[in-house]
Tab-separated table of C-alpha atoms in Angstrom:
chain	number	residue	atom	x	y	z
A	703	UNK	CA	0.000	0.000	0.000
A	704	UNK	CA	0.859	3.286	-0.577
A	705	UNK	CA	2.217	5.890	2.003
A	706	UNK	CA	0.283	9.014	2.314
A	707	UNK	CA	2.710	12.110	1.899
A	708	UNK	CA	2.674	14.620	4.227
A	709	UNK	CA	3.975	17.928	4.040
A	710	UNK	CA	4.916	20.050	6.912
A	711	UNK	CA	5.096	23.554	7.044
A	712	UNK	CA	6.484	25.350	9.904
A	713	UNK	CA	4.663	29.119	9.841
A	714	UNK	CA	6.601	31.471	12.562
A	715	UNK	CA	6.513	28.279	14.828
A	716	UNK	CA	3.465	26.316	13.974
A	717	UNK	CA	3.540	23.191	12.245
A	718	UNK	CA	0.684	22.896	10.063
A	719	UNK	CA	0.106	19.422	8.193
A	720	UNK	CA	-0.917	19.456	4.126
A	721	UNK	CA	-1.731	15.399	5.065
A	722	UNK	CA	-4.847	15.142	2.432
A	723	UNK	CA	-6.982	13.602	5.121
A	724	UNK	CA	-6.909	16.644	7.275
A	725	UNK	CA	-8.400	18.655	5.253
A	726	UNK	CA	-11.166	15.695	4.293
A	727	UNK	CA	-11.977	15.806	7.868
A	728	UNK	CA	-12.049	19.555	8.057
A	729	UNK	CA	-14.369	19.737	5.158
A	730	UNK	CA	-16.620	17.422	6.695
A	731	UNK	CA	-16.503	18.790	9.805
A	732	UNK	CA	-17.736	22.426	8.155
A	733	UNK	CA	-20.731	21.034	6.422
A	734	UNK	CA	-22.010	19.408	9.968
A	735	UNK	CA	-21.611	22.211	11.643
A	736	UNK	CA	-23.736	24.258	8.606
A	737	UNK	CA	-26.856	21.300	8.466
A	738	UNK	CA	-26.689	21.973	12.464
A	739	UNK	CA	-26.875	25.634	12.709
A	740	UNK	CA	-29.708	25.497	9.667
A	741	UNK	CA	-32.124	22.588	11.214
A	742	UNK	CA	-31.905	24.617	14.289
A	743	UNK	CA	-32.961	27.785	13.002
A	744	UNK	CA	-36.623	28.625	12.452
A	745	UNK	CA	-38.093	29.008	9.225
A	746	UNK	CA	-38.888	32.063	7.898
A	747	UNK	CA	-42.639	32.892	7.854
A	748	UNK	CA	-44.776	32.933	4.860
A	749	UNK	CA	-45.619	36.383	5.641
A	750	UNK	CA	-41.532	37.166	5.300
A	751	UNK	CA	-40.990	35.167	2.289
A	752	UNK	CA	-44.071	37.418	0.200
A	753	UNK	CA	-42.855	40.038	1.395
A	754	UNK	CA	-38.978	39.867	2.648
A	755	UNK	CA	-38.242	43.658	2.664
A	756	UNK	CA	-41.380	44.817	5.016
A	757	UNK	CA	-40.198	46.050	8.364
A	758	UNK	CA	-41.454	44.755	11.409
A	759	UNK	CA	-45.285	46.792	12.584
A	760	UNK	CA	-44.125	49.911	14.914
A	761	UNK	CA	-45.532	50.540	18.342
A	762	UNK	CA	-48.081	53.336	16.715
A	763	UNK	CA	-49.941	50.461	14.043
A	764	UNK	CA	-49.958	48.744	16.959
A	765	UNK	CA	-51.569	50.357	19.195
A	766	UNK	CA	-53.974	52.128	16.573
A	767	UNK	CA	-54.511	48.009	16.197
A	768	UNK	CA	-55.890	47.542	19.916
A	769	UNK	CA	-57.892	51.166	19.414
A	770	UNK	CA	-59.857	49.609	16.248
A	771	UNK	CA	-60.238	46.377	18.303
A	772	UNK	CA	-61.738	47.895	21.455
A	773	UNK	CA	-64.363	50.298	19.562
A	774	UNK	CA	-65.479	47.308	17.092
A	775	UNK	CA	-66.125	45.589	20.900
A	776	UNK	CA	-68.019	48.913	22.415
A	777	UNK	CA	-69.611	48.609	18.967
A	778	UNK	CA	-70.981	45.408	19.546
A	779	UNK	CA	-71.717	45.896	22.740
A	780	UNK	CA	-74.114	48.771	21.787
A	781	UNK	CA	-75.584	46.843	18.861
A	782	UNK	CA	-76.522	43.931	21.596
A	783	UNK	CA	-78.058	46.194	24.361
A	784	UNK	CA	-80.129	47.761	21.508
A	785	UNK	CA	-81.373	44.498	20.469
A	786	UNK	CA	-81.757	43.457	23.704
A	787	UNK	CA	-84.094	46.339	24.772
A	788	UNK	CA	-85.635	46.219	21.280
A	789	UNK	CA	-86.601	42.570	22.534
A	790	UNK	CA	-87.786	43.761	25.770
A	791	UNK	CA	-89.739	46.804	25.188
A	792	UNK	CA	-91.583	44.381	22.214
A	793	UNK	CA	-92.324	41.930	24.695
A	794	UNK	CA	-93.753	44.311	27.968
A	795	UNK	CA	-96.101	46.021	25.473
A	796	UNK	CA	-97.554	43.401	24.265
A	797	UNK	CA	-99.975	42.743	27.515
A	798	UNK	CA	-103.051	43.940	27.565
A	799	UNK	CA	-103.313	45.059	30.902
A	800	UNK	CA	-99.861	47.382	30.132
A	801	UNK	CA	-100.646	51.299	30.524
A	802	UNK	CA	-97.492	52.723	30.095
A	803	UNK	CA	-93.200	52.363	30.997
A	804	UNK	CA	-91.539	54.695	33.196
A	805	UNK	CA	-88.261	54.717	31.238
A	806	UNK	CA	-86.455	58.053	32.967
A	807	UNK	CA	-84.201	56.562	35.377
A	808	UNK	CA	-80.520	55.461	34.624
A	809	UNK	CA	-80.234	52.525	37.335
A	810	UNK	CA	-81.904	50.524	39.376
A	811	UNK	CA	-85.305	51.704	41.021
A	812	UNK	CA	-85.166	51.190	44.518
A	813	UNK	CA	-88.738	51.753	45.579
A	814	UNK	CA	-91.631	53.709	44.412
A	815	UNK	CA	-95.150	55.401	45.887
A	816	UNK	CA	-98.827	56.569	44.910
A	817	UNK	CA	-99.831	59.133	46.283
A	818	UNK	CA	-102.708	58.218	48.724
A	819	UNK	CA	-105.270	60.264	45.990
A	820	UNK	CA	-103.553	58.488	43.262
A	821	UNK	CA	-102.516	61.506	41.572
A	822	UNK	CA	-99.129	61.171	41.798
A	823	UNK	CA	-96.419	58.781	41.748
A	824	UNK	CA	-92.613	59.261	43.298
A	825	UNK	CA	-89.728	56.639	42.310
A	826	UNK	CA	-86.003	56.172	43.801
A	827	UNK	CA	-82.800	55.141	42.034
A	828	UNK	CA	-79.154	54.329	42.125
A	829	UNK	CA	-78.995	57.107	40.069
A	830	UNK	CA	-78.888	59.448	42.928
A	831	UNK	CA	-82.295	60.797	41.312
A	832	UNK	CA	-85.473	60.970	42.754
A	833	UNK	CA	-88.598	61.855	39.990
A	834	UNK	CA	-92.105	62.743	40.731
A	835	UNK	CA	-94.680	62.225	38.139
A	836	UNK	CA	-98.358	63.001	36.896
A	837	UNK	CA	-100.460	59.873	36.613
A	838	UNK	CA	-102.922	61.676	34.703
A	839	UNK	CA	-100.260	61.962	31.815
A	840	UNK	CA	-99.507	57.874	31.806
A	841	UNK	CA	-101.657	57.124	29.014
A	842	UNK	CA	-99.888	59.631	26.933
A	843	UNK	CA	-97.143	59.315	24.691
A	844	UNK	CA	-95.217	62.478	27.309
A	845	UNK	CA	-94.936	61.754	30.611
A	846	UNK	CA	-94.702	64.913	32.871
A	847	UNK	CA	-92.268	64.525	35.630
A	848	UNK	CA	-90.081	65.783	37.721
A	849	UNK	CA	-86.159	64.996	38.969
A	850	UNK	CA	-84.386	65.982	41.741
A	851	UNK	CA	-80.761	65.016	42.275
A	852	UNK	CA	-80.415	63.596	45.715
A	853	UNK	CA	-76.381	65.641	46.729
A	854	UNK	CA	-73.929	62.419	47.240
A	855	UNK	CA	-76.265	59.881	47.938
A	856	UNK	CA	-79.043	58.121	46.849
A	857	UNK	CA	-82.522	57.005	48.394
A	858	UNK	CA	-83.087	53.680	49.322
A	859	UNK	CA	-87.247	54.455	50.533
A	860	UNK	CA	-89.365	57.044	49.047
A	861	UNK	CA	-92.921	57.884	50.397
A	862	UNK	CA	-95.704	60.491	50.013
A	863	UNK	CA	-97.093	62.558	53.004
A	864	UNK	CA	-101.064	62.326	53.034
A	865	UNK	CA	-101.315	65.862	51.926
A	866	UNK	CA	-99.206	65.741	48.920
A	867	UNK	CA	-97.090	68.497	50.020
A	868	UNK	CA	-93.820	66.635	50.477
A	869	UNK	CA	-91.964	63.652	50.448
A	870	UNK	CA	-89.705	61.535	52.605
A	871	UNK	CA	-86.724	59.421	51.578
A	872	UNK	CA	-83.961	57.427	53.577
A	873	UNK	CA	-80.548	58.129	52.437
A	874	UNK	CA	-78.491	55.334	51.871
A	875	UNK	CA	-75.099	56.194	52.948
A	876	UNK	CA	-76.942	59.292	55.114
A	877	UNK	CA	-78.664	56.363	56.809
A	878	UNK	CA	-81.445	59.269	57.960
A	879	UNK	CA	-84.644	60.316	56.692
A	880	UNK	CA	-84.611	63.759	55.102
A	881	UNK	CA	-88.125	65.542	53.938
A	882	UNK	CA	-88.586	67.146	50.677
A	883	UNK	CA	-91.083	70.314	50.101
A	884	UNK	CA	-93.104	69.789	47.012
A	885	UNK	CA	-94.603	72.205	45.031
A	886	UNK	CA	-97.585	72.579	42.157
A	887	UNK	CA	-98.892	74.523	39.619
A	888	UNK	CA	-102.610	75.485	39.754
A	889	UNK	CA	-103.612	72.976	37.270
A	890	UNK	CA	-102.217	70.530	39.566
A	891	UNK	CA	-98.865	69.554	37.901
A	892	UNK	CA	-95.758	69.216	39.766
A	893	UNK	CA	-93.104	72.745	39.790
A	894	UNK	CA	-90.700	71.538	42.010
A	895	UNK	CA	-89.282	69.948	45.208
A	896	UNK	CA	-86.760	71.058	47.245
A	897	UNK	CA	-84.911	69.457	50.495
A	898	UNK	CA	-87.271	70.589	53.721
A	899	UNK	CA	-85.340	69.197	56.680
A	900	UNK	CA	-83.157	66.017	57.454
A	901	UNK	CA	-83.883	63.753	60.570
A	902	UNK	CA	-81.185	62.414	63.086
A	903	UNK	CA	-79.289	59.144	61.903
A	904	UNK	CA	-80.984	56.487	62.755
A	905	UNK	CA	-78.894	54.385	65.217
A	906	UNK	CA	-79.382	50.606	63.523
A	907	UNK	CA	-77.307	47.539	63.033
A	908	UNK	CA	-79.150	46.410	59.894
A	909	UNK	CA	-80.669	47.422	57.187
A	910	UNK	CA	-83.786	49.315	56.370
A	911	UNK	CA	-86.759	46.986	55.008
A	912	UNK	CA	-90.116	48.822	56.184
A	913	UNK	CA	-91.198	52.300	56.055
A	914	UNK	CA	-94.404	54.253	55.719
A	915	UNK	CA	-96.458	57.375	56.490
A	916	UNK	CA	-99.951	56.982	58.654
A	917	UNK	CA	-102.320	58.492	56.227
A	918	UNK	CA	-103.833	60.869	59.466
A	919	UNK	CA	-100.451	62.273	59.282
A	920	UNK	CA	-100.016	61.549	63.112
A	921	UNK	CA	-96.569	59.046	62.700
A	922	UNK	CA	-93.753	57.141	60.863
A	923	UNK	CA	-92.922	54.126	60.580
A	924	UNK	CA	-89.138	52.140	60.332
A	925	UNK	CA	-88.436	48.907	60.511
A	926	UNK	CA	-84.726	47.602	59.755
A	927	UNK	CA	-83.729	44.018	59.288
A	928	UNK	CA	-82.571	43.273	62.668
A	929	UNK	CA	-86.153	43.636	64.684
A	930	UNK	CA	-86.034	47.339	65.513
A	931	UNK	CA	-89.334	49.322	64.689
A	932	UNK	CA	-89.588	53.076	65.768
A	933	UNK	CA	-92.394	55.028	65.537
A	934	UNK	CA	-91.362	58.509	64.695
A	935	UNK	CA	-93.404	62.068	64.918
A	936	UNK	CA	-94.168	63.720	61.464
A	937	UNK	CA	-91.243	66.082	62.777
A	938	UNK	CA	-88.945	63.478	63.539
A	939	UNK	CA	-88.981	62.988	67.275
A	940	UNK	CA	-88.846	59.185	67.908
A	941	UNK	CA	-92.195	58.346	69.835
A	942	UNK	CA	-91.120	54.344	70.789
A	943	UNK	CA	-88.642	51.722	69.583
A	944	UNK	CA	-89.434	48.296	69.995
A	945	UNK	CA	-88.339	44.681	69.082
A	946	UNK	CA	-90.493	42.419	66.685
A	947	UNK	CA	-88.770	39.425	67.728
A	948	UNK	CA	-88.982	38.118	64.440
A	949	UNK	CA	-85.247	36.711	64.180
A	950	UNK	CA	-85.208	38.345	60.952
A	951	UNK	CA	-87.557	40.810	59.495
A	952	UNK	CA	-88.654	40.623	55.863
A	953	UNK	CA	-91.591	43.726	55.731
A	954	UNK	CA	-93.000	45.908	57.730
A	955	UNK	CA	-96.133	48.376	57.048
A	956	UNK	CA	-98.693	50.602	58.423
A	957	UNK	CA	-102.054	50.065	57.261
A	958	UNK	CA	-103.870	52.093	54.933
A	959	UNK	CA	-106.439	53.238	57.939
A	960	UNK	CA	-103.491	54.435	60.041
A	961	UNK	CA	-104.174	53.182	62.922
A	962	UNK	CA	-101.622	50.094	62.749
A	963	UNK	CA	-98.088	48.929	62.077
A	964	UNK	CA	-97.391	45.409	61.256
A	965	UNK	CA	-94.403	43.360	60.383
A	966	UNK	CA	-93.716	39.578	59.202
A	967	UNK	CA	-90.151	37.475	59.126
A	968	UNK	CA	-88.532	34.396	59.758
A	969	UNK	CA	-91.032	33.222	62.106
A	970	UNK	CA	-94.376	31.889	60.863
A	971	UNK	CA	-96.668	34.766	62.271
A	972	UNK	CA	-97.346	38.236	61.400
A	973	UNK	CA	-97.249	40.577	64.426
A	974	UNK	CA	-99.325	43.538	64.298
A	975	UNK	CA	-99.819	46.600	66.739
A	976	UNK	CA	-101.842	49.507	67.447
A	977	UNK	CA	-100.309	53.288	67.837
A	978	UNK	CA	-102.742	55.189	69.851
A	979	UNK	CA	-103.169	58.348	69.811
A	980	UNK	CA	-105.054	60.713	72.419
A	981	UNK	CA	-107.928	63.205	71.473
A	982	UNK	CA	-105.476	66.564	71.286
A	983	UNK	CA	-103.424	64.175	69.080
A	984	UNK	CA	-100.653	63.391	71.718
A	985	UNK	CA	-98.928	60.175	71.777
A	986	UNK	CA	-99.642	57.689	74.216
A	987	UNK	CA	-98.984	54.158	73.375
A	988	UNK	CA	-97.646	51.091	71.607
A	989	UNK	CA	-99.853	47.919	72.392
A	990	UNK	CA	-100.008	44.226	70.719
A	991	UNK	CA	-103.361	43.828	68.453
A	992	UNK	CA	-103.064	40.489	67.115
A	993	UNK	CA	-101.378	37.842	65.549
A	994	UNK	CA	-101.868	36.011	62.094
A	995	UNK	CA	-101.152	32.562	62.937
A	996	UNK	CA	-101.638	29.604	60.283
A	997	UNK	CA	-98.578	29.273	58.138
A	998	UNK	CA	-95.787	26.810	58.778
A	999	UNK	CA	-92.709	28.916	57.238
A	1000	UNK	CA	-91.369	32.706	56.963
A	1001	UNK	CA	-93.671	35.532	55.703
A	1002	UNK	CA	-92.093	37.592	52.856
A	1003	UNK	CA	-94.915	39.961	52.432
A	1004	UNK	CA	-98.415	40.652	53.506
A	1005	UNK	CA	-101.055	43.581	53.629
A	1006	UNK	CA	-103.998	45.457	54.844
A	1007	UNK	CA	-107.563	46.399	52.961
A	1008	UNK	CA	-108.120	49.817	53.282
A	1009	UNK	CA	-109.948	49.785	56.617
A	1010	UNK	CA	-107.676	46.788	57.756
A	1011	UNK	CA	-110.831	44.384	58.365
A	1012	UNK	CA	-108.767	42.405	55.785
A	1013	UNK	CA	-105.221	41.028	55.587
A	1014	UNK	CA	-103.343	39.024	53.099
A	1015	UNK	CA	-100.154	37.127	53.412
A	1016	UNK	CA	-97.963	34.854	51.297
A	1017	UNK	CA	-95.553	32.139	52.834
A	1018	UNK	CA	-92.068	30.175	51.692
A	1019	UNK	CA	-94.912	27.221	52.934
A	1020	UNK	CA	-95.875	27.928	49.093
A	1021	UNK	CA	-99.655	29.071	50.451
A	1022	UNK	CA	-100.860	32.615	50.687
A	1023	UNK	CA	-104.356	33.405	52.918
A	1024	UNK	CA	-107.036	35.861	53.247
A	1025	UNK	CA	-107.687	36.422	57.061
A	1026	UNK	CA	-110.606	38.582	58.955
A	1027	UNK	CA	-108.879	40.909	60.803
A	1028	UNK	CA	-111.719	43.283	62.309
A	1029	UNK	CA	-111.529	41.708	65.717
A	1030	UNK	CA	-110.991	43.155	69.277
A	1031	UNK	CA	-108.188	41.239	70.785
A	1032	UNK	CA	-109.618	42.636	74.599
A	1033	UNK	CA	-112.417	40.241	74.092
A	1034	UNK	CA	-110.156	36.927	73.415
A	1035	UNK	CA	-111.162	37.128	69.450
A	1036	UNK	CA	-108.545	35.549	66.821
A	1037	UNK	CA	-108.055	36.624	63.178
A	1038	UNK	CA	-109.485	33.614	61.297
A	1039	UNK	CA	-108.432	32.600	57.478
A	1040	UNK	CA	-111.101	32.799	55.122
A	1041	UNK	CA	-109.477	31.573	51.870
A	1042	UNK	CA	-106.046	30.099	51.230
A	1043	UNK	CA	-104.743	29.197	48.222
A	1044	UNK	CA	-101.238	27.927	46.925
A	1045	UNK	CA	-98.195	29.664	45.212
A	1046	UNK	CA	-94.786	28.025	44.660
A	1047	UNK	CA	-92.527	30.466	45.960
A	1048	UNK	CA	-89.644	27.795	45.112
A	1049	UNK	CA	-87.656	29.222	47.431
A	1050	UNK	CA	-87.516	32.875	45.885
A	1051	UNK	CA	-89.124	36.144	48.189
A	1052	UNK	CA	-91.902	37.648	47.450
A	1053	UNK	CA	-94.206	40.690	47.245
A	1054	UNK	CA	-98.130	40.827	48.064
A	1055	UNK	CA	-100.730	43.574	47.409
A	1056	UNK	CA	-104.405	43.387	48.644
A	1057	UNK	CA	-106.635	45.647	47.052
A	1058	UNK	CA	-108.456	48.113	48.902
A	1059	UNK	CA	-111.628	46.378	49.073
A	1060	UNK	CA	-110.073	42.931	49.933
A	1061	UNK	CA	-110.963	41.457	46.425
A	1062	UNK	CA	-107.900	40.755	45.040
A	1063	UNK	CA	-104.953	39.621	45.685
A	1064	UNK	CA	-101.684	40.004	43.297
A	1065	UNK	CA	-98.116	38.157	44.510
A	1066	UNK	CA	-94.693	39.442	42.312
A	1067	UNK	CA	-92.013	36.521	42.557
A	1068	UNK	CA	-88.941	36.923	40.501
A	1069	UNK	CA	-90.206	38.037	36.844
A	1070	UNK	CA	-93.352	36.399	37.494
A	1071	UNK	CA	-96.653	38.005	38.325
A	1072	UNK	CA	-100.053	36.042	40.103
A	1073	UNK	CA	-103.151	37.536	40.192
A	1074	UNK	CA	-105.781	35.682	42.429
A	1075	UNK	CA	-109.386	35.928	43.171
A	1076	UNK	CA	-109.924	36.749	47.003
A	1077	UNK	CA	-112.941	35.709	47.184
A	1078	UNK	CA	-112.682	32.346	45.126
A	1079	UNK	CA	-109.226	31.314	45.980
A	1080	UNK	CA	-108.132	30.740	42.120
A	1081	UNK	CA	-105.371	32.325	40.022
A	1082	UNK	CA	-107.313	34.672	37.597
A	1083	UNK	CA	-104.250	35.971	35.761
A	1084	UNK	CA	-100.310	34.610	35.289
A	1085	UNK	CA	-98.342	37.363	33.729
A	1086	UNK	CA	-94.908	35.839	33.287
A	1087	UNK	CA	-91.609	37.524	31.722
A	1088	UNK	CA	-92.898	41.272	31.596
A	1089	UNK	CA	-89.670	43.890	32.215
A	1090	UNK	CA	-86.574	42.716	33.903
């Protein structure tokens, strides 16, 4: 075999070797080390290789990008709510028994109020607004109203004084109840309403669920969650606090006639009193009247008839009842029931309206609305899915 030659060149002190199998290995070597760097490199993008000379997108496209992107969203947004009021506004006016919507507020409504002629009604928002409308105008296409901004807080109660000549709200973060002067034109519409006179804070651990105005103008009534009730002057000197050893309250009320305050909770009862009154109007006492006694499970709502001979309450039992109520409790006398009739609750509160001459009977649970017969017993009407 033959010998390869080598050749050795010495190059300022280094010996470098011309052997021909160096520089195979060398050459081999290189092109490894080439396929290695280029399998481990990524491949170019298809959007580089249309267009290899475009610059990467600056920080302006970029965010002009993100602008676009979050108004197409607002966009859409706004398109939805539209169709989604579209869908409800079709759907509350298509009930016959629908007069009008009340569409002025910008949040929740809190509470609202008749006036006891009927003339009026007042409304409360998250809004921090308070509005005051003509009823007479309801069947119009223009509603005449009134707003008035309540200053850094917002009313969680709103009620009319007999007379028509003011209002009373509780403030929210206030946690007080502050009187408002009203004012009308001599055709009877509303000109304005001002802030009258706040009351002191009200000293409570819970929260307000109950309050009203007797319609002889002699008291108020509050109620809050934990069991306190205070009966307060019309110029807000408190007259009597008391316990309604409830556990927890759900409602509280004074009756249409004036003459009592009841409340209903956890407990299966509703507990009402009498606030009496002497003949130069003085206060004198609080005293027990009567108990409602029948159901087997908390009472989310009840009410009086308009001389409170007749009550009506609903129960988580899934029953409501019609009781006679015009009974002296000094001569040993019970309410008795004199219809009761069922509605599944299923677990949701509830709110209950008697009409003034203890005929019907109408019970609001979640979106759903039952109208019942008080003298029958039967559901007469099931309005279901009618506003939010």
């Amino acid at each position: 075999m033959m010998k390869e030659a080598q050749v050795e060149n010495n190059v300022g002190g280094i010996v470098i070797t011309s052997s021909p199998s160096f520089w195979l290995t060398l050459a081999v070597a290189t092109i490894l080390v080439i396929l290695f760097l280029w399998l481990k490199s990524p491949p170019p993008s298809s959007h580089n290789k249309k267009n290899p000379k475009q610059l990467p997108s600056t920080g302006k496209k970029t965010t002009k990008k993100k602008q676009q992107q979050q108004e197409e969203k607002a966009a859409q947004k706004k398109r939805g709510n539209e169709t989604k009021e579209k869908e409800r506004t079709s759907r509350t006016r298509t009930h016959p028994w629908l007069l009008t919507e009340l569409k002025s507020h910008k949040d929740d409504v809190l509470d609202f109020d008749f006036s006891h002629d009927g003339k009026y009604l007042a409304s409360c928002s998250e809004d921090r607004t308070l509005i005051l409308w003509n009823t007479w105008t309801f069947p119009q296409k223009k509603h005449k109203s009134l707003r008035i901004n309540v200053n850094l807080d917002h009313a969680l109660n709103i009620r009319w004084s007999p007379d028509t000549k003011a209002c009373v709200i509780f403030r929210a973060c206030g946690n007080n109840l502050s009187v408002y002067a009203v004012t009308k034109n001599s055709d009877g519409s509303l000109q304005s309403c001002k802030p009258l006179t706040d009351y002191p804070q009200i000293q409570s651990k819970g929260e307000l669920i109950g309050m009203g105005i007797a319609s002889t103008g002699k008291f108020m009534m509050t109620c809050d969650d934990q069991n306190m009730m205070t009966i307060w002057s019309i110029k807000g000197v408190t007259f009597a606090s008391f316990d309604t050893h409830l556990i927890n309250t759900y409602c509280a009320i004074v009756s249409p006639c004036g003459r009592f305050v009841g409340a209903s909770g956890f407990t299966s009862e509703v507990k009402v009193w009498t606030v009496e009154f002497g003949k130069a109007r003085e206060f004198k006492s609080v005293s027990k009247a009567f108990d409602l006694k029948g159901h087997t499970a908390g009472i989310p709502s009840f009410a009086f008839s308009d001389d409170a001979s007749r009550m009506a309450s609903v129960s988580k039992d899934n029953t409501w009842k019609l009781w006679a109520t015009n009974v002296e409790s000094e001569y040993d006398k019970e309410p008795c029931v004199l219809v009761s009739g069922s509605c599944m609750l299923n677990g949701q509160s509830a709110l209950l309206s008697l009409s003034l001459d203890a005929r019907v009977v109408a019970i609001a649970t979640g979106n759903q609305l039952h109208v019942f017969s008080a003298a029958k017993g039967t559901r007469e009407q099931f309005i279901r899915n009618q506003g939010t």
